[in-house]
mmCIF file of C-alpha atoms in Angstrom:
data_model
loop_
_atom_site.group_PDB
_atom_site.id
_atom_site.type_symbol
_atom_site.label_atom_id
_atom_site.label_comp_id
_atom_site.label_asym_id
_atom_site.label_seq_id
_atom_site.Cartn_x
_atom_site.Cartn_y
_atom_site.Cartn_z
ATOM 1 C CA MET A 1 0.000 0.000 0.000
ATOM 2 C CA PRO A 2 2.555 2.614 -1.065
ATOM 3 C CA THR A 3 2.312 6.340 -0.348
ATOM 4 C CA LEU A 4 3.341 9.278 -2.517
ATOM 5 C CA HIS A 5 5.018 11.816 -0.237
ATOM 6 C CA THR A 6 5.233 15.409 -1.442
ATOM 7 C CA VAL A 7 7.860 17.874 -0.240
ATOM 8 C CA ASN A 8 7.752 21.563 -1.169
ATOM 9 C CA LYS A 9 10.389 23.110 1.073
ATOM 10 C CA SER A 10 14.186 23.272 0.865
ATOM 11 C CA PRO A 11 15.961 20.994 3.362
ATOM 12 C CA PHE A 12 18.268 23.936 4.091
ATOM 13 C CA GLU A 13 15.328 25.991 5.413
ATOM 14 C CA ARG A 14 12.917 23.456 6.957
ATOM 15 C CA THR A 15 13.041 19.981 8.471
ATOM 16 C CA ALA A 16 10.145 18.660 6.331
ATOM 17 C CA PHE A 17 12.296 17.068 3.607
ATOM 18 C CA GLY A 18 14.609 15.331 6.094
ATOM 19 C CA SER A 19 11.696 14.229 8.260
ATOM 20 C CA CYS A 20 9.881 12.824 5.215
ATOM 21 C CA LEU A 21 12.892 10.697 4.265
ATOM 22 C CA LYS A 22 12.931 9.207 7.792
ATOM 23 C CA HIS A 23 9.268 8.109 7.528
ATOM 24 C CA LEU A 24 9.222 6.223 4.232
ATOM 25 C CA ALA A 25 7.624 2.778 4.224
ATOM 26 C CA ALA A 26 8.481 0.048 1.723
ATOM 27 C CA GLY A 27 7.440 1.024 -1.798
ATOM 28 C CA ASP A 28 6.853 4.703 -0.965
ATOM 29 C CA ALA A 29 7.947 7.396 -3.417
ATOM 30 C CA VAL A 30 8.769 11.089 -2.969
ATOM 31 C CA LEU A 31 7.710 13.888 -5.309
ATOM 32 C CA VAL A 32 9.635 17.120 -4.808
ATOM 33 C CA LEU A 33 8.123 20.419 -5.925
ATOM 34 C CA GLU A 34 8.314 24.199 -5.357
ATOM 35 C CA ASP A 35 11.365 25.167 -3.214
ATOM 36 C CA GLY A 36 11.900 21.510 -2.339
ATOM 37 C CA VAL A 37 13.737 21.011 -5.651
ATOM 38 C CA VAL A 38 16.833 22.846 -4.396
ATOM 39 C CA GLY A 39 17.358 19.846 -2.103
ATOM 40 C CA LEU A 40 17.820 17.562 -5.116
ATOM 41 C CA ARG A 41 21.005 19.190 -6.380
ATOM 42 C CA LYS A 42 24.051 16.927 -6.318
ATOM 43 C CA ALA A 43 27.077 17.510 -4.073
ATOM 44 C CA THR A 44 25.105 19.394 -1.421
ATOM 45 C CA ALA A 45 25.156 18.768 2.341
ATOM 46 C CA PHE A 46 21.793 17.001 1.847
ATOM 47 C CA ALA A 47 22.806 14.696 -1.036
ATOM 48 C CA GLY A 48 23.941 11.953 1.359
ATOM 49 C CA ASP A 49 20.458 11.830 2.928
ATOM 50 C CA LEU A 50 18.979 11.299 -0.535
ATOM 51 C CA ASP A 51 21.573 8.643 -1.446
ATOM 52 C CA ALA A 52 20.576 6.750 1.696
ATOM 53 C CA VAL A 53 17.002 6.273 0.450
ATOM 54 C CA SER A 54 17.258 6.449 -3.350
ATOM 55 C CA GLY A 55 18.130 2.755 -3.633
ATOM 56 C CA ASP A 56 14.804 1.724 -2.075
ATOM 57 C CA HIS A 57 12.539 4.619 -3.051
ATOM 58 C CA LYS A 58 11.705 6.414 -6.270
ATOM 59 C CA LEU A 59 12.431 10.141 -6.305
ATOM 60 C CA TYR A 60 10.520 12.483 -8.613
ATOM 61 C CA ALA A 61 10.974 16.193 -9.291
ATOM 62 C CA LEU A 62 8.422 18.573 -10.771
ATOM 63 C CA GLY A 63 10.076 19.855 -13.975
ATOM 64 C CA PRO A 64 8.404 23.286 -14.064
ATOM 65 C CA ASP A 65 9.805 24.003 -10.578
ATOM 66 C CA LEU A 66 13.326 22.894 -11.620
ATOM 67 C CA ASP A 67 13.149 25.157 -14.677
ATOM 68 C CA ALA A 68 11.954 28.116 -12.623
ATOM 69 C CA ARG A 69 14.945 27.782 -10.312
ATOM 70 C CA GLY A 70 17.543 27.324 -13.065
ATOM 71 C CA LEU A 71 18.122 23.662 -12.229
ATOM 72 C CA LYS A 72 18.750 21.152 -15.019
ATOM 73 C CA PRO A 73 18.236 17.386 -14.722
ATOM 74 C CA ASP A 74 22.031 16.987 -14.972
ATOM 75 C CA ASP A 75 22.454 19.107 -11.841
ATOM 76 C CA LEU A 76 20.521 16.613 -9.709
ATOM 77 C CA VAL A 77 21.580 13.613 -7.651
ATOM 78 C CA SER A 78 21.307 10.405 -9.657
ATOM 79 C CA GLY A 79 18.047 8.511 -9.824
ATOM 80 C CA VAL A 80 15.621 11.445 -9.992
ATOM 81 C CA THR A 81 12.792 11.200 -12.535
ATOM 82 C CA VAL A 82 11.460 14.530 -13.833
ATOM 83 C CA VAL A 83 7.679 14.827 -14.320
ATOM 84 C CA ASP A 84 5.277 17.585 -15.381
ATOM 85 C CA TYR A 85 1.910 18.390 -13.732
ATOM 86 C CA GLY A 86 0.270 15.578 -15.700
ATOM 87 C CA GLY A 87 2.931 13.202 -14.373
ATOM 88 C CA PHE A 88 2.194 14.505 -10.857
ATOM 89 C CA VAL A 89 -1.469 13.534 -11.360
ATOM 90 C CA ASP A 90 -0.456 10.068 -12.600
ATOM 91 C CA LEU A 91 1.751 9.536 -9.535
ATOM 92 C CA VAL A 92 -1.089 10.492 -7.183
ATOM 93 C CA ALA A 93 -3.381 8.062 -8.998
ATOM 94 C CA GLU A 94 -0.808 5.238 -8.919
ATOM 95 C CA HIS A 95 -0.218 5.476 -5.160
ATOM 96 C CA ASP A 96 -2.780 4.588 -2.502
ATOM 97 C CA ARG A 97 -2.539 7.934 -0.728
ATOM 98 C CA THR A 98 -0.647 11.201 -0.834
ATOM 99 C CA GLN A 99 1.003 12.716 2.211
ATOM 100 C CA ALA A 100 2.125 16.349 2.055
ATOM 101 C CA TRP A 101 5.054 17.284 4.294
ATOM 102 C CA LEU A 102 4.091 20.850 5.158
ATOM 103 C CA MET B 1 -10.526 8.573 -10.730
ATOM 104 C CA LYS B 2 -12.060 11.026 -8.256
ATOM 105 C CA PHE B 3 -9.686 13.657 -6.812
ATOM 106 C CA ALA B 4 -10.065 16.259 -4.074
ATOM 107 C CA VAL B 5 -7.710 19.174 -3.475
ATOM 108 C CA LEU B 6 -7.041 21.115 -0.256
ATOM 109 C CA ILE B 7 -5.327 24.522 -0.389
ATOM 110 C CA ASN B 8 -3.992 25.990 2.850
ATOM 111 C CA GLU B 9 -2.307 29.164 1.645
ATOM 112 C CA GLY B 10 -3.420 32.390 0.013
ATOM 113 C CA PRO B 11 -2.304 33.599 -3.404
ATOM 114 C CA TYR B 12 1.051 35.236 -4.210
ATOM 115 C CA THR B 13 2.911 34.866 -0.864
ATOM 116 C CA HIS B 14 3.173 31.108 -1.302
ATOM 117 C CA GLN B 15 3.298 29.004 -4.455
ATOM 118 C CA ALA B 16 0.720 26.585 -3.007
ATOM 119 C CA SER B 17 -2.276 28.007 -4.859
ATOM 120 C CA ASP B 18 -0.342 28.086 -8.164
ATOM 121 C CA SER B 19 0.755 24.466 -7.750
ATOM 122 C CA ALA B 20 -2.768 23.427 -6.782
ATOM 123 C CA TYR B 21 -4.195 25.246 -9.804
ATOM 124 C CA HIS B 22 -1.806 23.550 -12.262
ATOM 125 C CA PHE B 23 -2.433 20.198 -10.573
ATOM 126 C CA THR B 24 -6.221 20.565 -10.662
ATOM 127 C CA LYS B 25 -6.124 21.679 -14.296
ATOM 128 C CA ALA B 26 -3.938 18.672 -15.191
ATOM 129 C CA CYS B 27 -6.423 16.353 -13.411
ATOM 130 C CA LEU B 28 -9.302 17.735 -15.448
ATOM 131 C CA ASP B 29 -7.301 17.725 -18.709
ATOM 132 C CA LYS B 30 -6.614 14.034 -18.144
ATOM 133 C CA GLY B 31 -10.322 13.356 -17.796
ATOM 134 C CA HIS B 32 -10.324 12.752 -14.045
ATOM 135 C CA ASP B 33 -13.154 13.890 -11.831
ATOM 136 C CA VAL B 34 -12.391 16.622 -9.291
ATOM 137 C CA PHE B 35 -14.964 16.193 -6.542
ATOM 138 C CA ARG B 36 -14.091 19.426 -4.755
ATOM 139 C CA VAL B 37 -11.391 22.050 -4.216
ATOM 140 C CA PHE B 38 -11.426 23.162 -0.585
ATOM 141 C CA PHE B 39 -9.813 26.410 0.578
ATOM 142 C CA TYR B 40 -8.728 26.492 4.230
ATOM 143 C CA ASN B 41 -6.435 28.544 6.484
ATOM 144 C CA ASP B 42 -5.159 31.559 4.506
ATOM 145 C CA GLY B 43 -6.234 29.616 1.412
ATOM 146 C CA VAL B 44 -9.615 31.328 1.761
ATOM 147 C CA ASN B 45 -7.924 34.496 0.468
ATOM 148 C CA ASN B 46 -7.902 32.940 -3.010
ATOM 149 C CA GLY B 47 -11.636 33.563 -3.038
ATOM 150 C CA THR B 48 -11.812 37.369 -2.943
ATOM 151 C CA ARG B 49 -12.767 39.116 -6.161
ATOM 152 C CA LEU B 50 -11.137 42.376 -4.990
ATOM 153 C CA THR B 51 -7.510 41.512 -5.784
ATOM 154 C CA VAL B 52 -5.847 43.629 -8.479
ATOM 155 C CA PRO B 53 -2.547 41.998 -9.427
ATOM 156 C CA PRO B 54 -0.234 43.842 -11.874
ATOM 157 C CA GLN B 55 -1.173 43.336 -15.531
ATOM 158 C CA ASP B 56 1.978 41.325 -16.287
ATOM 159 C CA ASP B 57 1.322 38.915 -13.394
ATOM 160 C CA ARG B 58 -1.057 35.974 -13.338
ATOM 161 C CA ASN B 59 -4.495 36.554 -11.810
ATOM 162 C CA LEU B 60 -4.988 33.513 -9.616
ATOM 163 C CA GLN B 61 -8.561 34.268 -8.571
ATOM 164 C CA LYS B 62 -9.542 34.719 -12.203
ATOM 165 C CA ASN B 63 -7.753 31.480 -13.153
ATOM 166 C CA TRP B 64 -9.675 29.564 -10.494
ATOM 167 C CA THR B 65 -12.981 31.172 -11.441
ATOM 168 C CA GLU B 66 -12.484 30.329 -15.126
ATOM 169 C CA LEU B 67 -11.478 26.756 -14.327
ATOM 170 C CA ALA B 68 -14.620 26.382 -12.199
ATOM 171 C CA GLU B 69 -16.824 27.769 -14.959
ATOM 172 C CA LYS B 70 -15.296 25.551 -17.621
ATOM 173 C CA HIS B 71 -15.476 22.319 -15.618
ATOM 174 C CA ASP B 72 -18.351 22.982 -13.214
ATOM 175 C CA LEU B 73 -15.813 22.666 -10.393
ATOM 176 C CA ASP B 74 -17.039 22.798 -6.794
ATOM 177 C CA MET B 75 -14.801 25.349 -5.016
ATOM 178 C CA VAL B 76 -15.561 25.689 -1.309
ATOM 179 C CA VAL B 77 -14.175 28.316 1.057
ATOM 180 C CA CYS B 78 -14.247 27.291 4.732
ATOM 181 C CA ILE B 79 -16.686 29.517 6.590
ATOM 182 C CA ALA B 80 -14.801 29.631 9.909
ATOM 183 C CA ALA B 81 -11.468 30.409 8.227
ATOM 184 C CA ALA B 82 -13.185 32.926 5.933
ATOM 185 C CA GLN B 83 -14.856 34.786 8.805
ATOM 186 C CA ARG B 84 -11.476 35.200 10.539
ATOM 187 C CA ARG B 85 -9.976 36.671 7.370
ATOM 188 C CA GLY B 86 -12.800 38.795 6.033
ATOM 189 C CA ILE B 87 -14.000 36.713 3.092
ATOM 190 C CA LEU B 88 -17.785 37.117 2.887
ATOM 191 C CA ASP B 89 -20.601 36.322 0.520
ATOM 192 C CA GLU B 90 -23.790 38.359 0.410
ATOM 193 C CA ASN B 91 -25.566 36.216 3.015
ATOM 194 C CA GLU B 92 -22.669 36.249 5.446
ATOM 195 C CA ALA B 93 -22.143 39.998 5.044
ATOM 196 C CA ARG B 94 -25.791 40.584 5.930
ATOM 197 C CA ARG B 95 -25.721 38.100 8.798
ATOM 198 C CA GLN B 96 -22.583 39.642 10.313
ATOM 199 C CA GLY B 97 -23.728 43.226 9.740
ATOM 200 C CA LYS B 98 -20.889 44.059 7.330
ATOM 201 C CA ASP B 99 -21.244 46.685 4.606
ATOM 202 C CA ALA B 100 -19.828 44.631 1.728
ATOM 203 C CA ASP B 101 -19.094 41.159 0.434
ATOM 204 C CA ASN B 102 -16.113 40.068 -1.638
ATOM 205 C CA ILE B 103 -16.527 36.436 -2.687
ATOM 206 C CA ALA B 104 -15.429 35.786 -6.265
ATOM 207 C CA PRO B 105 -17.625 33.998 -8.829
ATOM 208 C CA GLY B 106 -17.274 30.216 -8.740
ATOM 209 C CA PHE B 107 -16.456 30.089 -5.010
ATOM 210 C CA ARG B 108 -18.991 29.243 -2.320
ATOM 211 C CA ILE B 109 -18.729 29.512 1.457
ATOM 212 C CA SER B 110 -19.562 26.427 3.485
ATOM 213 C CA GLY B 111 -18.538 24.434 6.558
ATOM 214 C CA LEU B 112 -15.494 22.325 7.334
ATOM 215 C CA GLY B 113 -17.661 19.237 6.987
ATOM 216 C CA GLN B 114 -17.296 19.751 3.229
ATOM 217 C CA LEU B 115 -13.565 18.988 3.579
ATOM 218 C CA VAL B 116 -14.183 15.786 5.543
ATOM 219 C CA GLU B 117 -16.871 14.808 3.051
ATOM 220 C CA ALA B 118 -14.378 15.352 0.201
ATOM 221 C CA GLY B 119 -11.907 13.073 1.984
ATOM 222 C CA ILE B 120 -14.584 10.394 2.235
ATOM 223 C CA ALA B 121 -15.951 10.755 -1.296
ATOM 224 C CA ALA B 122 -12.723 11.161 -3.281
ATOM 225 C CA ASP B 123 -10.296 8.355 -4.146
ATOM 226 C CA ARG B 124 -7.335 10.678 -3.575
ATOM 227 C CA LEU B 125 -6.943 13.895 -1.601
ATOM 228 C CA VAL B 126 -3.937 16.113 -2.288
ATOM 229 C CA VAL B 127 -2.880 18.912 0.087
ATOM 230 C CA PHE B 128 -1.061 22.082 -0.978
ATOM 231 C CA GLY B 129 0.326 24.401 1.679
ATOM 232 C CA ASP B 130 3.379 26.005 3.214
ATOM 233 C CA MET C 1 -26.798 13.678 -5.528
ATOM 234 C CA SER C 2 -29.825 11.543 -4.664
ATOM 235 C CA MET C 3 -30.826 10.720 -1.100
ATOM 236 C CA ASP C 4 -29.787 7.100 -1.618
ATOM 237 C CA GLU C 5 -26.253 8.043 -2.622
ATOM 238 C CA GLN C 6 -25.972 10.375 0.367
ATOM 239 C CA THR C 7 -27.001 7.583 2.697
ATOM 240 C CA ILE C 8 -24.340 5.284 1.254
ATOM 241 C CA ASP C 9 -21.702 8.022 1.494
ATOM 242 C CA THR C 10 -22.241 8.546 5.198
ATOM 243 C CA GLU C 11 -21.773 4.844 5.843
ATOM 244 C CA VAL C 12 -18.236 4.825 4.480
ATOM 245 C CA VAL C 13 -15.652 4.677 7.259
ATOM 246 C CA LYS C 14 -12.194 5.759 6.198
ATOM 247 C CA LYS C 15 -9.000 6.017 8.173
ATOM 248 C CA PHE C 16 -8.116 9.704 8.538
ATOM 249 C CA LEU C 17 -4.723 10.784 9.858
ATOM 250 C CA TYR C 18 -4.082 14.367 10.912
ATOM 251 C CA VAL C 19 -0.352 15.067 10.845
ATOM 252 C CA ASN C 20 0.864 17.782 13.218
ATOM 253 C CA ARG C 21 4.451 18.952 12.767
ATOM 254 C CA LYS C 22 4.228 22.566 13.938
ATOM 255 C CA ALA C 23 4.267 24.161 17.375
ATOM 256 C CA PRO C 24 1.104 26.019 18.460
ATOM 257 C CA TYR C 25 0.602 29.849 18.510
ATOM 258 C CA GLY C 26 3.460 30.924 16.181
ATOM 259 C CA THR C 27 1.166 29.956 13.303
ATOM 260 C CA ILE C 28 -2.515 29.019 13.184
ATOM 261 C CA TYR C 29 -1.951 25.550 11.705
ATOM 262 C CA ALA C 30 -2.244 23.604 15.003
ATOM 263 C CA LEU C 31 -5.530 25.306 15.925
ATOM 264 C CA GLU C 32 -7.134 25.015 12.493
ATOM 265 C CA SER C 33 -6.035 21.367 12.262
ATOM 266 C CA LEU C 34 -7.775 20.710 15.577
ATOM 267 C CA GLU C 35 -10.930 22.362 14.235
ATOM 268 C CA VAL C 36 -11.033 19.881 11.339
ATOM 269 C CA VAL C 37 -10.417 16.995 13.735
ATOM 270 C CA LEU C 38 -13.463 18.007 15.789
ATOM 271 C CA ILE C 39 -15.646 18.240 12.686
ATOM 272 C CA SER C 40 -14.484 14.850 11.408
ATOM 273 C CA ALA C 41 -15.760 13.274 14.644
ATOM 274 C CA ALA C 42 -19.293 14.096 13.485
ATOM 275 C CA PHE C 43 -18.732 11.951 10.370
ATOM 276 C CA ASP C 44 -17.978 8.777 12.364
ATOM 277 C CA GLN C 45 -14.635 8.227 10.657
ATOM 278 C CA ASP C 46 -11.654 6.290 12.058
ATOM 279 C CA VAL C 47 -9.536 9.249 13.180
ATOM 280 C CA SER C 48 -5.905 9.253 14.334
ATOM 281 C CA LEU C 49 -3.631 12.170 15.145
ATOM 282 C CA ALA C 50 0.131 12.132 14.610
ATOM 283 C CA PHE C 51 2.410 14.474 16.549
ATOM 284 C CA LEU C 52 5.998 14.656 15.358
ATOM 285 C CA ASP C 53 8.779 17.206 14.959
ATOM 286 C CA ASP C 54 7.693 20.500 16.603
ATOM 287 C CA GLY C 55 4.098 19.217 16.605
ATOM 288 C CA VAL C 56 4.823 17.499 19.940
ATOM 289 C CA TYR C 57 4.707 20.985 21.505
ATOM 290 C CA GLN C 58 0.949 21.054 20.888
ATOM 291 C CA LEU C 59 0.573 18.515 23.718
ATOM 292 C CA VAL C 60 3.025 20.024 26.207
ATOM 293 C CA ASP C 61 1.532 20.571 29.661
ATOM 294 C CA GLY C 62 1.314 23.992 31.299
ATOM 295 C CA GLN C 63 0.595 26.178 28.266
ATOM 296 C CA ASP C 64 -0.245 29.717 29.418
ATOM 297 C CA THR C 65 -1.151 32.165 26.664
ATOM 298 C CA LYS C 66 -2.459 35.045 28.797
ATOM 299 C CA ALA C 67 0.472 37.359 28.098
ATOM 300 C CA ILE C 68 0.401 36.845 24.309
ATOM 301 C CA GLY C 69 -3.317 37.601 24.170
ATOM 302 C CA MET C 70 -4.244 34.403 22.354
ATOM 303 C CA LYS C 71 -6.692 31.693 23.329
ATOM 304 C CA ASN C 72 -5.109 28.648 24.967
ATOM 305 C CA PHE C 73 -6.675 25.808 22.980
ATOM 306 C CA SER C 74 -4.679 22.992 24.602
ATOM 307 C CA PRO C 75 -7.624 21.921 26.862
ATOM 308 C CA THR C 76 -9.447 20.892 23.682
ATOM 309 C CA TYR C 77 -7.013 17.972 23.215
ATOM 310 C CA ARG C 78 -8.170 16.692 26.619
ATOM 311 C CA ALA C 79 -11.778 16.737 25.404
ATOM 312 C CA LEU C 80 -11.085 14.660 22.274
ATOM 313 C CA GLY C 81 -12.036 11.464 24.117
ATOM 314 C CA ASP C 82 -15.608 12.767 24.417
ATOM 315 C CA TYR C 83 -15.667 12.856 20.592
ATOM 316 C CA GLU C 84 -14.374 9.274 20.440
ATOM 317 C CA ILE C 85 -11.012 10.461 19.137
ATOM 318 C CA THR C 86 -8.671 8.342 21.204
ATOM 319 C CA LYS C 87 -5.593 7.686 19.070
ATOM 320 C CA LEU C 88 -2.942 10.363 19.565
ATOM 321 C CA PHE C 89 0.392 9.026 18.307
ATOM 322 C CA VAL C 90 3.443 10.928 19.597
ATOM 323 C CA GLU C 91 6.876 10.188 18.158
ATOM 324 C CA LYS C 92 9.534 9.357 20.745
ATOM 325 C CA GLU C 93 12.475 10.522 18.600
ATOM 326 C CA SER C 94 10.808 13.934 18.176
ATOM 327 C CA LEU C 95 10.457 14.246 21.974
ATOM 328 C CA ASP C 96 14.071 13.145 22.518
ATOM 329 C CA GLU C 97 15.443 15.605 19.953
ATOM 330 C CA ARG C 98 13.680 18.445 21.779
ATOM 331 C CA GLY C 99 14.757 17.434 25.258
ATOM 332 C CA LEU C 100 11.188 16.417 26.146
ATOM 333 C CA THR C 101 9.809 13.278 27.770
ATOM 334 C CA GLU C 102 6.313 11.839 28.089
ATOM 335 C CA ASP C 103 6.126 13.489 31.531
ATOM 336 C CA ASP C 104 6.206 16.919 29.870
ATOM 337 C CA LEU C 105 2.949 16.178 28.031
ATOM 338 C CA MET C 106 -0.637 16.706 29.183
ATOM 339 C CA GLU C 107 -2.492 13.706 30.568
ATOM 340 C CA ILE C 108 -5.179 12.881 28.010
ATOM 341 C CA MET C 109 -7.590 10.085 28.898
ATOM 342 C CA TYR C 110 -10.659 8.460 27.359
ATOM 343 C CA GLU C 111 -13.276 6.052 28.650
ATOM 344 C CA ASP C 112 -13.226 2.738 26.780
ATOM 345 C CA GLU C 113 -16.856 1.738 26.205
ATOM 346 C CA ASP C 114 -15.748 -1.768 25.179
ATOM 347 C CA ASP C 115 -13.939 -2.268 28.498
ATOM 348 C CA ASP C 116 -16.552 -1.234 31.102
ATOM 349 C CA TRP C 117 -15.695 2.469 30.597
ATOM 350 C CA ALA C 118 -12.193 1.994 31.973
ATOM 351 C CA GLU C 119 -10.053 5.155 31.790
ATOM 352 C CA LYS C 120 -7.192 4.757 29.338
ATOM 353 C CA PRO C 121 -4.511 7.103 28.008
ATOM 354 C CA SER C 122 -5.113 8.519 24.501
ATOM 355 C CA ILE C 123 -1.447 9.373 23.983
ATOM 356 C CA ARG C 124 0.593 6.522 22.561
ATOM 357 C CA ILE C 125 4.333 7.081 22.398
ATOM 358 C CA VAL C 126 5.659 5.400 19.262
ATOM 359 C CA SER C 127 9.034 5.040 17.597
ATOM 360 C CA ARG C 128 9.787 6.684 14.260
ATOM 361 C CA THR C 129 9.436 3.290 12.564
ATOM 362 C CA GLU C 130 6.044 2.751 14.201
ATOM 363 C CA MET C 131 4.976 6.263 13.158
ATOM 364 C CA ALA C 132 5.893 5.447 9.549
ATOM 365 C CA ALA C 133 3.708 2.320 9.833
ATOM 366 C CA VAL C 134 0.787 4.400 11.216
ATOM 367 C CA MET C 135 1.146 6.783 8.265
ATOM 368 C CA ALA C 136 1.206 3.910 5.771
ATOM 369 C CA ASP C 137 -2.011 2.454 7.213
ATOM 370 C CA GLN C 138 -4.341 5.377 6.313
ATOM 371 C CA ASP C 139 -6.877 6.204 3.619
ATOM 372 C CA VAL C 140 -6.614 9.996 3.919
ATOM 373 C CA VAL C 141 -3.667 11.968 5.307
ATOM 374 C CA LEU C 142 -4.248 15.632 6.112
ATOM 375 C CA SER C 143 -1.497 18.079 7.010
ATOM 376 C CA PHE C 144 -1.725 21.800 7.657
#
């Protein structure tokens, strides 16, 4: 019964992203949007936290929010799938529930 | 599939309403059903028709109103949250003895039970906030 | 919607989880979350509350808001048992990180109608792993 977790805040400003990663159950995925996308950049102080979960959990980023913040897919830690708003809808539909980390 | 959307922040300060708008629009474009969009906390501020954003900026209230008109979307503003923040329809303005109302077309004011009902009725509920 | 459909709708019981991660008073989220919780009781749903991160401060004993001019809504948590809301999950790691223990929290009890109205604690201290399992066991997760 996997969950789609959404994170919209930078891990450098709020604890939501880090807390989310500590509460993932088997099969859960994380969709990162809004300011959360700055946490997906590679070689940051947060990248290790992502590496620790990315083997077991799918990570998604909302493309329009990457674009808006000048981030390119190549700038991100490995294993991140970029989706648009339609892809966001598909992910919500594919998972049993959505949990927003506000 | 039947979706419901909860918005906890007002327009412009936070991106929440923008994200929720694009998400809701994508749901409808894909042929999904959107049972209800519920505006809570400062999210009720999306429902005033008195905002005047600069001409080169997006008009979120207008976007929501047009989406509601096009898709017969049920957009509910929480009455308790709205009263705290001065969002009133004609009935409420009269009832509270206020000299004006400001609710935008396409929005309606109702109780928090409408949020719980949306959670029960929809297959998926997605929350946008701060 | 016809009357028949409405009748069926009200018979659906879903698991609702209200996630509280923010301290009270600095923002309105804790109070307005509690207002939804109270309303959901009227719908006879299976309601749980999760308190983690700074959300554990919502349950801290001895809140006194007189000098900030705001209403102290913490007594409402004590009344949740009367609304048959009896599952308040509090994360141990979140308490530890903040230098808090269970003794710093309010005593919140409910009367168990299935056990001769015995008084039982509503607060359940759970580990982070258990909290993740609670979250994964829901139909609807609401956060504010």
